[in-house]
Short mmCIF file of C-alpha atoms in Angstrom, two decimals:
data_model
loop_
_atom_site.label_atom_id
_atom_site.label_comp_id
_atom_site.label_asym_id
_atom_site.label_seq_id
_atom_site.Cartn_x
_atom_site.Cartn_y
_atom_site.Cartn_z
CA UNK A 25 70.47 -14.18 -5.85
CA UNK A 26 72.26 -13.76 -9.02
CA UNK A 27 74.75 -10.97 -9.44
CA UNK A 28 77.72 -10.28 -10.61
CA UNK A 29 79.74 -8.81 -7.38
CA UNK A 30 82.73 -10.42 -5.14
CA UNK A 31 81.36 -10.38 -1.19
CA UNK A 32 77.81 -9.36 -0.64
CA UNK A 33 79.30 -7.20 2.23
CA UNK A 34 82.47 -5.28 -0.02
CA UNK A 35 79.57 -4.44 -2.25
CA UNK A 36 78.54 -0.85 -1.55
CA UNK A 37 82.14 0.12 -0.68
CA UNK A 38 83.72 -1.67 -4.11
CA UNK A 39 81.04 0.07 -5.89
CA UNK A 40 82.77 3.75 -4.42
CA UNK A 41 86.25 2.38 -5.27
CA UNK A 42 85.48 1.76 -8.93
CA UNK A 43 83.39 4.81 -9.38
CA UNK A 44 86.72 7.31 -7.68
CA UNK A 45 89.05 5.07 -10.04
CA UNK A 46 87.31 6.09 -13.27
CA UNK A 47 86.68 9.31 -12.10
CA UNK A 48 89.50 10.61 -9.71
CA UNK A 49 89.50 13.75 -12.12
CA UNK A 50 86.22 14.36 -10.86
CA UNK A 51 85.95 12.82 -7.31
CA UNK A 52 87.83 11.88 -4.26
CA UNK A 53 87.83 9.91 -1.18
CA UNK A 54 88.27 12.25 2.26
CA UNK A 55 90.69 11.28 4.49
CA UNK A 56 90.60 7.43 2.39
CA UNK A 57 87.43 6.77 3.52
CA UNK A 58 84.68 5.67 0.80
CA UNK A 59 81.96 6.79 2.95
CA UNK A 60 83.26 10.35 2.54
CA UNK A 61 83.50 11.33 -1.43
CA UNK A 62 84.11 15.25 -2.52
CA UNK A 63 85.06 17.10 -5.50
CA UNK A 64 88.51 16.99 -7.09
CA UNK A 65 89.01 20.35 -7.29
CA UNK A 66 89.71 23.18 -5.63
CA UNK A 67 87.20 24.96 -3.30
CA UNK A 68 85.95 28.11 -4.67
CA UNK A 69 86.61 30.52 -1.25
CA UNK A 70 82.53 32.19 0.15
CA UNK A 71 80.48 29.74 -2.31
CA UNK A 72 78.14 28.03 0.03
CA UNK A 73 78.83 24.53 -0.09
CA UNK A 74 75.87 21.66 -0.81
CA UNK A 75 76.27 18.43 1.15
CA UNK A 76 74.27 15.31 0.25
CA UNK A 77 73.98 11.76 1.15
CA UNK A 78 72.27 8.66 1.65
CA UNK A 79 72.09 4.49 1.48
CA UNK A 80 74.16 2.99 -1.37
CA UNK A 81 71.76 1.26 -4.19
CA UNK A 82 70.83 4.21 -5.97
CA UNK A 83 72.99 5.60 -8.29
CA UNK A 84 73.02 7.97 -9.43
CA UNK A 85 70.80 9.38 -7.09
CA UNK A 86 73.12 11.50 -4.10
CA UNK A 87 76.86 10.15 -5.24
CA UNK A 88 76.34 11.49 -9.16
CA UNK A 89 75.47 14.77 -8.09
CA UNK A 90 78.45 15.89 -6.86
CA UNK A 91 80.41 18.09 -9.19
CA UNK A 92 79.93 21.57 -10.46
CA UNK A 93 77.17 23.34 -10.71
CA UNK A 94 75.78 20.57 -7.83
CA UNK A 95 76.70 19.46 -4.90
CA UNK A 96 80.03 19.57 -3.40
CA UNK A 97 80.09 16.57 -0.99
CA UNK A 98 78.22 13.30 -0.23
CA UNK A 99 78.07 11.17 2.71
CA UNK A 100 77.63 7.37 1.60
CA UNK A 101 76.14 4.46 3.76
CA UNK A 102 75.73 0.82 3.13
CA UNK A 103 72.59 -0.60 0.95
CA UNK A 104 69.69 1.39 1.58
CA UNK A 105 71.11 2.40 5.03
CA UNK A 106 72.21 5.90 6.41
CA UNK A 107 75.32 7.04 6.27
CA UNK A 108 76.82 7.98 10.18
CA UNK A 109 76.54 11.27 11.78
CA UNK A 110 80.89 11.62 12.04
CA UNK A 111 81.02 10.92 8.15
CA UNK A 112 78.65 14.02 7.44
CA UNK A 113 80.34 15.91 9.57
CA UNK A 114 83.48 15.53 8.19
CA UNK A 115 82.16 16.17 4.80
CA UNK A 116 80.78 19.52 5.95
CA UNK A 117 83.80 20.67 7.31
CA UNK A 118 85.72 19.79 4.04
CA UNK A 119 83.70 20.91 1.75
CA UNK A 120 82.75 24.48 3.63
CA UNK A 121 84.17 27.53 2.11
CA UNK A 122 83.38 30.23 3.93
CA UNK A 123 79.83 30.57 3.24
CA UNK A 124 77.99 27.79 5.29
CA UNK A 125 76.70 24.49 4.11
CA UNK A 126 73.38 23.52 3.04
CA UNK A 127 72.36 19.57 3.60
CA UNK A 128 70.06 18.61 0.67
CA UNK A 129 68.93 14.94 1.03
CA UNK A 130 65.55 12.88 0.76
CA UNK A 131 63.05 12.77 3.38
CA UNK A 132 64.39 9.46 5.54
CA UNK A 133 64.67 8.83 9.36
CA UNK A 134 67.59 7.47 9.73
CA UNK A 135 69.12 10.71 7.35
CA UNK A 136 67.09 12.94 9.38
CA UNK A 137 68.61 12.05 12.81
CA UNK A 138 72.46 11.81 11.18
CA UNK A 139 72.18 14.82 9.37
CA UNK A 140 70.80 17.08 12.36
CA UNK A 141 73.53 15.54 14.75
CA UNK A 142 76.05 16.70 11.73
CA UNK A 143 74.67 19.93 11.77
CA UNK A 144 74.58 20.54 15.90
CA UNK A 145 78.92 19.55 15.41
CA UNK A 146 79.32 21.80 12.36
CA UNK A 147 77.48 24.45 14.53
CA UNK A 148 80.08 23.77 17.34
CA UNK A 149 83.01 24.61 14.99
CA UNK A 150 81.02 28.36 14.02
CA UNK A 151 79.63 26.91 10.22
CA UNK A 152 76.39 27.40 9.51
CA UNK A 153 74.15 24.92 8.01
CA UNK A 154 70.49 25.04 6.78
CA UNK A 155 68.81 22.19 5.52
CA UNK A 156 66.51 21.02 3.02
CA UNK A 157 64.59 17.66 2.36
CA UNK A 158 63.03 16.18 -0.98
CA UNK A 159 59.46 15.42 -0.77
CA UNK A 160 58.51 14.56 -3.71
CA UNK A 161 56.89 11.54 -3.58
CA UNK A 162 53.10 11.92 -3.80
CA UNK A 163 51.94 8.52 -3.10
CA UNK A 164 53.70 8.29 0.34
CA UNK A 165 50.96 11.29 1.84
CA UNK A 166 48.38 13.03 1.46
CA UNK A 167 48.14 16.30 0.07
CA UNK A 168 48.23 18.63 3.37
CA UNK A 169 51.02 16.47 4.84
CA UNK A 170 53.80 17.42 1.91
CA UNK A 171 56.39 16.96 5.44
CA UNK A 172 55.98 13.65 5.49
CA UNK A 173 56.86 12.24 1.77
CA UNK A 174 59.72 10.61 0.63
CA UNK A 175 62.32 12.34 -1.35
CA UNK A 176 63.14 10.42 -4.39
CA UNK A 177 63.98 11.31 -8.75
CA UNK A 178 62.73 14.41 -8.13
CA UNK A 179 65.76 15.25 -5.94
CA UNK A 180 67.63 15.94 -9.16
CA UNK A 181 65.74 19.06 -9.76
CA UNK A 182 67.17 20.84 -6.28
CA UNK A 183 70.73 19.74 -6.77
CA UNK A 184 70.20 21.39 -10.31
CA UNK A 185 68.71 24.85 -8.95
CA UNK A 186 70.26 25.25 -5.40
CA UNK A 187 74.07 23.87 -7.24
CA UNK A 188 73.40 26.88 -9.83
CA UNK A 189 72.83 29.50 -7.45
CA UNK A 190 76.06 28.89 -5.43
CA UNK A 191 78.15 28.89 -8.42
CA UNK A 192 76.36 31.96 -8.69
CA UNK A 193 77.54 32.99 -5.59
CA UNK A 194 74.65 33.38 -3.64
CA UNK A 195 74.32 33.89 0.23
CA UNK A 196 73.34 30.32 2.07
CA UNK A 197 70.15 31.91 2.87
CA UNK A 198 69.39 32.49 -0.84
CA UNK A 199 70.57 28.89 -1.89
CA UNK A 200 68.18 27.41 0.91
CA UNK A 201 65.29 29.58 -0.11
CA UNK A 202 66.22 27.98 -4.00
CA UNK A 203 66.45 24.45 -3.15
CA UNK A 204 63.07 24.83 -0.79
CA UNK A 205 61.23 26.38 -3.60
CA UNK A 206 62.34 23.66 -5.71
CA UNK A 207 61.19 21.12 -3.38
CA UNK A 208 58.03 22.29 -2.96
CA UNK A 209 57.32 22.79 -6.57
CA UNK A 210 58.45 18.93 -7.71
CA UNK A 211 55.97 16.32 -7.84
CA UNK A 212 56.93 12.29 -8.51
CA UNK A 213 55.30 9.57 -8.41
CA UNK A 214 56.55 6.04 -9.52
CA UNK A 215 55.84 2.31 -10.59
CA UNK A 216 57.49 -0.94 -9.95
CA UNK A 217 56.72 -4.13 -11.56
CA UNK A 218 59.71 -6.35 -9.96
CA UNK A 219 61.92 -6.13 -6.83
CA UNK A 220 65.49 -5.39 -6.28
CA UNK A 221 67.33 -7.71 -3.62
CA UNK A 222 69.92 -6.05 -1.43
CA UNK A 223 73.25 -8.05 -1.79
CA UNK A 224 73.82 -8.34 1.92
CA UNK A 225 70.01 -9.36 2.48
CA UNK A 226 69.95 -11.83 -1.01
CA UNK A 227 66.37 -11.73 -1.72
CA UNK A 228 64.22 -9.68 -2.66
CA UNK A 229 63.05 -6.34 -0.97
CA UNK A 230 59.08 -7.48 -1.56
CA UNK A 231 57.17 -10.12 -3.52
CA UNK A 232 55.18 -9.12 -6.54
CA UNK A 233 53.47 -11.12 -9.06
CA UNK A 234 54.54 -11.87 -13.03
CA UNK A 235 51.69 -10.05 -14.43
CA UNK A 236 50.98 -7.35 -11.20
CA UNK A 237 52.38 -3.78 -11.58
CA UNK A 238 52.31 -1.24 -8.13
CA UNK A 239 51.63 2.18 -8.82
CA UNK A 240 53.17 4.84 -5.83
CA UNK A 241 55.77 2.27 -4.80
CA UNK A 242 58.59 3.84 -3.47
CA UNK A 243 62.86 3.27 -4.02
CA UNK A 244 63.00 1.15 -1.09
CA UNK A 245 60.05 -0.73 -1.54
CA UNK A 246 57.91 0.47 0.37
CA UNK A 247 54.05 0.26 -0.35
CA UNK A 248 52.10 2.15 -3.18
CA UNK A 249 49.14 3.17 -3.41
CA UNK A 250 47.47 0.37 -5.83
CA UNK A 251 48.30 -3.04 -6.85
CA UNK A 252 46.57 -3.86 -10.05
CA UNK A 253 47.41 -6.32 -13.03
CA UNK A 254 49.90 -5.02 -15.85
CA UNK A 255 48.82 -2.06 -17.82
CA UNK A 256 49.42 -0.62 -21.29
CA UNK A 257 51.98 2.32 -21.06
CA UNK A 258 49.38 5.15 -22.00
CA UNK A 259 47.07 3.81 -18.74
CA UNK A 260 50.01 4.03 -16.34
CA UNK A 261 50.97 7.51 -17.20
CA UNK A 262 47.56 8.85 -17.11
CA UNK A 263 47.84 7.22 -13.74
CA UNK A 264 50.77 8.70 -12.70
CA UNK A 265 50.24 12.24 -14.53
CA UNK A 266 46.76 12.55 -12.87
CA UNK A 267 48.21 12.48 -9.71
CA UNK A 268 50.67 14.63 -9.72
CA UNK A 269 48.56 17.37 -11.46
CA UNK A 270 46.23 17.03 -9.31
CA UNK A 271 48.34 17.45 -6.22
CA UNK A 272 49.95 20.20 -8.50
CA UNK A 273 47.92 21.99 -10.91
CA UNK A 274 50.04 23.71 -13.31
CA UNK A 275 47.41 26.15 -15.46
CA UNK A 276 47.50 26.36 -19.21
CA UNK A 277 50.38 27.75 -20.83
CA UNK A 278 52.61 26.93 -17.69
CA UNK A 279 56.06 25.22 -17.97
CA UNK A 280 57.71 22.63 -16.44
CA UNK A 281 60.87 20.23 -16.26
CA UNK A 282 60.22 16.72 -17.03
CA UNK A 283 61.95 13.72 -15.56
CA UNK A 284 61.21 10.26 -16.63
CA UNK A 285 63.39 8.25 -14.94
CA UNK A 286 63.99 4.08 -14.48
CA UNK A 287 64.35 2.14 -11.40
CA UNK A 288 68.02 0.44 -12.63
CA UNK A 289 66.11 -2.50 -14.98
CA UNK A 290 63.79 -0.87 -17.18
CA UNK A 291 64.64 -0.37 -21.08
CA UNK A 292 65.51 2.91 -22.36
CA UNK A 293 62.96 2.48 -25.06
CA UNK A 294 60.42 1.98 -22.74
CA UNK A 295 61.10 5.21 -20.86
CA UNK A 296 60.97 6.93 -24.47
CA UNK A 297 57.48 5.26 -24.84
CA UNK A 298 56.70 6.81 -21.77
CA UNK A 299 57.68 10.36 -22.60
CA UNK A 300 55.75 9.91 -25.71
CA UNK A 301 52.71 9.65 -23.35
CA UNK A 302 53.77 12.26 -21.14
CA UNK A 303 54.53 14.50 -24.05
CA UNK A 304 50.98 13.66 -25.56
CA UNK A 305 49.02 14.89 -22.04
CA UNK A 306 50.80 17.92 -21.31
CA UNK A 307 50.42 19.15 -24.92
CA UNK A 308 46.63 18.55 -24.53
CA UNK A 309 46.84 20.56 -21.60
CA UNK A 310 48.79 23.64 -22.77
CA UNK A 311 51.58 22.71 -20.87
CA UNK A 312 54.63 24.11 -22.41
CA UNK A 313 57.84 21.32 -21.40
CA UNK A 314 61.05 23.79 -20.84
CA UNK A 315 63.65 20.71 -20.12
CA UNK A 316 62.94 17.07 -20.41
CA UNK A 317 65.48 14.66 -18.74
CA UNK A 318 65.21 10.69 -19.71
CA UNK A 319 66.83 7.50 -18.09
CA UNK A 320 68.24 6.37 -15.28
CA UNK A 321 68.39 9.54 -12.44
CA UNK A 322 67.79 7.87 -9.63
CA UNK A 323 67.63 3.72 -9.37
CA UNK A 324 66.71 0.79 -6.82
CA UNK A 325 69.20 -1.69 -7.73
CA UNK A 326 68.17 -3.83 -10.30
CA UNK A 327 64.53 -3.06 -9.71
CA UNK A 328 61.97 -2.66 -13.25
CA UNK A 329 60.12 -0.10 -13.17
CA UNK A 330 60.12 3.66 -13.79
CA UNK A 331 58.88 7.43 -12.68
CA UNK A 332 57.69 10.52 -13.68
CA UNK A 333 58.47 14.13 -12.19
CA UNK A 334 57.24 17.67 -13.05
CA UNK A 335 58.65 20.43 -11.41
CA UNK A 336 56.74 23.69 -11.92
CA UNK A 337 59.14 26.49 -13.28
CA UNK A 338 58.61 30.51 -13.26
CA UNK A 339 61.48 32.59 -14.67
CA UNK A 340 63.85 32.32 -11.39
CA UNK A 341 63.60 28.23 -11.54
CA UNK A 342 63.63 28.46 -15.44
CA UNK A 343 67.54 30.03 -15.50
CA UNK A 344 69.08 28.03 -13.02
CA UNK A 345 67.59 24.60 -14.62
CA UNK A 346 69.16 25.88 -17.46
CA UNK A 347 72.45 26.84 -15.82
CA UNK A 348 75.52 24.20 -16.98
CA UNK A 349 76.51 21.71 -14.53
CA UNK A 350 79.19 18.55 -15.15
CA UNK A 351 79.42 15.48 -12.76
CA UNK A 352 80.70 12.12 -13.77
CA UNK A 353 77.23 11.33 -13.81
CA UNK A 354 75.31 14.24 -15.44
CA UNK A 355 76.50 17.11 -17.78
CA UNK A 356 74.46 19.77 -18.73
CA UNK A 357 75.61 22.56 -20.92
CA UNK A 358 74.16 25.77 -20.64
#
C-alpha cells in the first residue's frame, strides 16, 4: 500500500477534520464528533430537513452534499462501513426544524438497519421521518427487482431535486414523493479497470488484470456483470448507454440529466472523451440533454474507472435540477 496518510486507522476521521477546517463556513462537527457533520448555518424553522450518510471512501458522494439547496446533515462511518444508529439519530434531531426529516441514502444493509433504528428513536421524540433509498445501479438486478440495487452517482440527482423542494418549502410528504420520483427515474451503471485498497485493510478490494476492464462493477467492489479485455471508449459507452436505455427507455425528443462521473483515479480528459460518446448517442436518438454534470461525484478511493447516469426529467424534475444549490463540494447557480 502506498498512500500518503498518517495511521491507516485516523484515516477516515482525519479526512472529516481537514474537510470542517477548510470549510467551517460551510460545515460543522455536532456535539465534536466527526461522525456527526451539519450545516453552519442557521436552521430555516418548518423546512423539512434531509439527512444522509454512509461509509467514508467516497467523497464526495453523502459528506459533499450537505449544504443548501441539499441535504442538511450526514452521518459518517469508517471506510466503506455504516455509520451507527446513535450518530443518525443525533443528526436527525439537530438538523429537524419543524417539518420532519427525510433519510436519503444508497441502498446498503448495514445503512438500512442503522437508519430504520434512527428513525424508530426520532419517532419516540414525536419527528417524523420518511425515507428514501438510491437504486440506481442497473447491473446489481434485474429489471423487475429495482428494490434490490445499489444506490451509487446517481444519488446526486435526489439530493439535487428533494434539497430544492425543501428550500422550497415543501411538506415532508411532498419532498419524499420528489426524491422517490427521482430515484426511480435515475439509471447508472459503471466500469472499473483497477481496485482501490481500504487503508485499514492495505490491499486491494479485488484483483483485476492490466489489460481486463469490468463493466457493472459497483463502488465497493462488488461484481459486474462482464469481465472482458480493455475496450476503446466509444465500445464501453455503448455498453453502458445500452443498458441503461434499455432498462429506461426515454422516447425521442425526451430530456435528461447527464452524469459522467470517475471512480477517484480516472483523468478528467478521459471523462470528457466519454461525454463526447455519450453526447454522440443521445443526439442520434433525439434525446435532448437538459444538464450535464462531469467529474468526480461520487468516488471509490483511488479506484480507475468511471460511470454514466441519466435521469429522465418532465417539467417538475426539470425546475428543481435547475434550482441553485452551494456545498463545499458542489455549486450550482440557478
Amino acid at each position: 500500500m502506498k498512500k500518503l496518510i498518517n495511521k491507516p486507522e485516523d484515516f477516515a476521521r482525519e479526512t472529516i477534520e481537514g474537510i470542517i477546517a477548510a470549510h467551517e463556513d460551510k460545515l460543522k462537527l455536532l456535539e465534536g464528533s466527526w461522525h456527526r457533520v451539519v450545516r453552519a448555518g442557521e436552521k430555516k424553522a418548518g423546512k423539512v430537513a434531509i439527512s444522509t450518510g454512509g461509509g467514508s471512501g467516497h467523497l464526495p458522494l453523502f459528506l459533499g452534499y450537505v449544504g443548501s439547496g441539499l441535504a442538511d446533515g450526514v452521518t459518517v462511518g469508517n471506510v466503506f462501513a455504516s455509520p451507527s444508529a446513535e450518530d443518525m439519530y443525533e443528526v436527525d434531531k439537530a438538523i429537524h426544524a419543524g417539518a420532519g426529516v427525510l433519510h436519503l441514502y444508497g441502498n446498503y444493509g448495514g445503512d438500512i438497519m442503522n437508519f430504520g433504528m434512527a428513525k424508530e428513536l426520532c419517532e419516540m421524540d414525536d419527528i417524523e421521518v420518511t425515507e428514501v433509498l438510491g437504486t440506481d445501479d442497473v447491473a446489481s438486478a434485474p429489471k423487475g427487482e429495482e428494490e434490490k440495487r445499489r444506490g451509487v452517482a446517481g444519488l446526486l440527482f435526489a439530493y439535487k431535486t428533494a434539497g430544492a423542494a425543501a428550500e422550497k418549502m415543501m411538506t415532508l410528504a411532498e419532498v419524499t414523493r420528489i426524491a422517490q420520483k427521482t430515484c426511480g427515474n435515475t439509471r447508472t451503471m459503471g466500469v472499473a479497470l483497477t481496485p482501490c485498497i481500504v487503508p485499514e485493510a492495505g490491499k486491494a478490494t479485488f484483483s483485476i488484470g492490466s489489460e481486463e476492464m469490468e463493466i457493472g462493477m459497483g463502488i465497493h467492489g462488488e461484481p459486474g456483470i462482464e469481465r472482458t479485455a480493455l475496450r476503446p471508449m466509444d465500445e464501453v459507452v455503448d455498453i453502458m448507454l445500452e443498458k441503461i436505455l434499455a432498462d429506461m427507455p426515454v422516447s425521442k425528443g425526451g430530456e435528461v440529466a447527464v452524469l459522467v462521473n470517475g471512480l477517484g483515479a480516472t483523468p478528467l480528459e478521459e471523462l470528457y472523451i466519454a461525454y463526447r460518446r455519450v453526447r454522440q448517442v443521445l443526439d442520434e436518438k433525439g434525446i435532448r440533454i437538459h444538464r450535464k454534470y462531469i467529474g468526480e461525484y461520487a468516488g471509490s478511493l483511488e479506484m480507475a474507472g468511471m460511470s454514466i447516469s441519466l435521469l429522465k426529467l418532465d417539467d417538475e424534475l426539470a425546475e428543481l435540477v435547475d434550482a441553485p444549490c452551494c456545498s463545499p463540494f458542489f455549486e450550482q447557480n440557478a
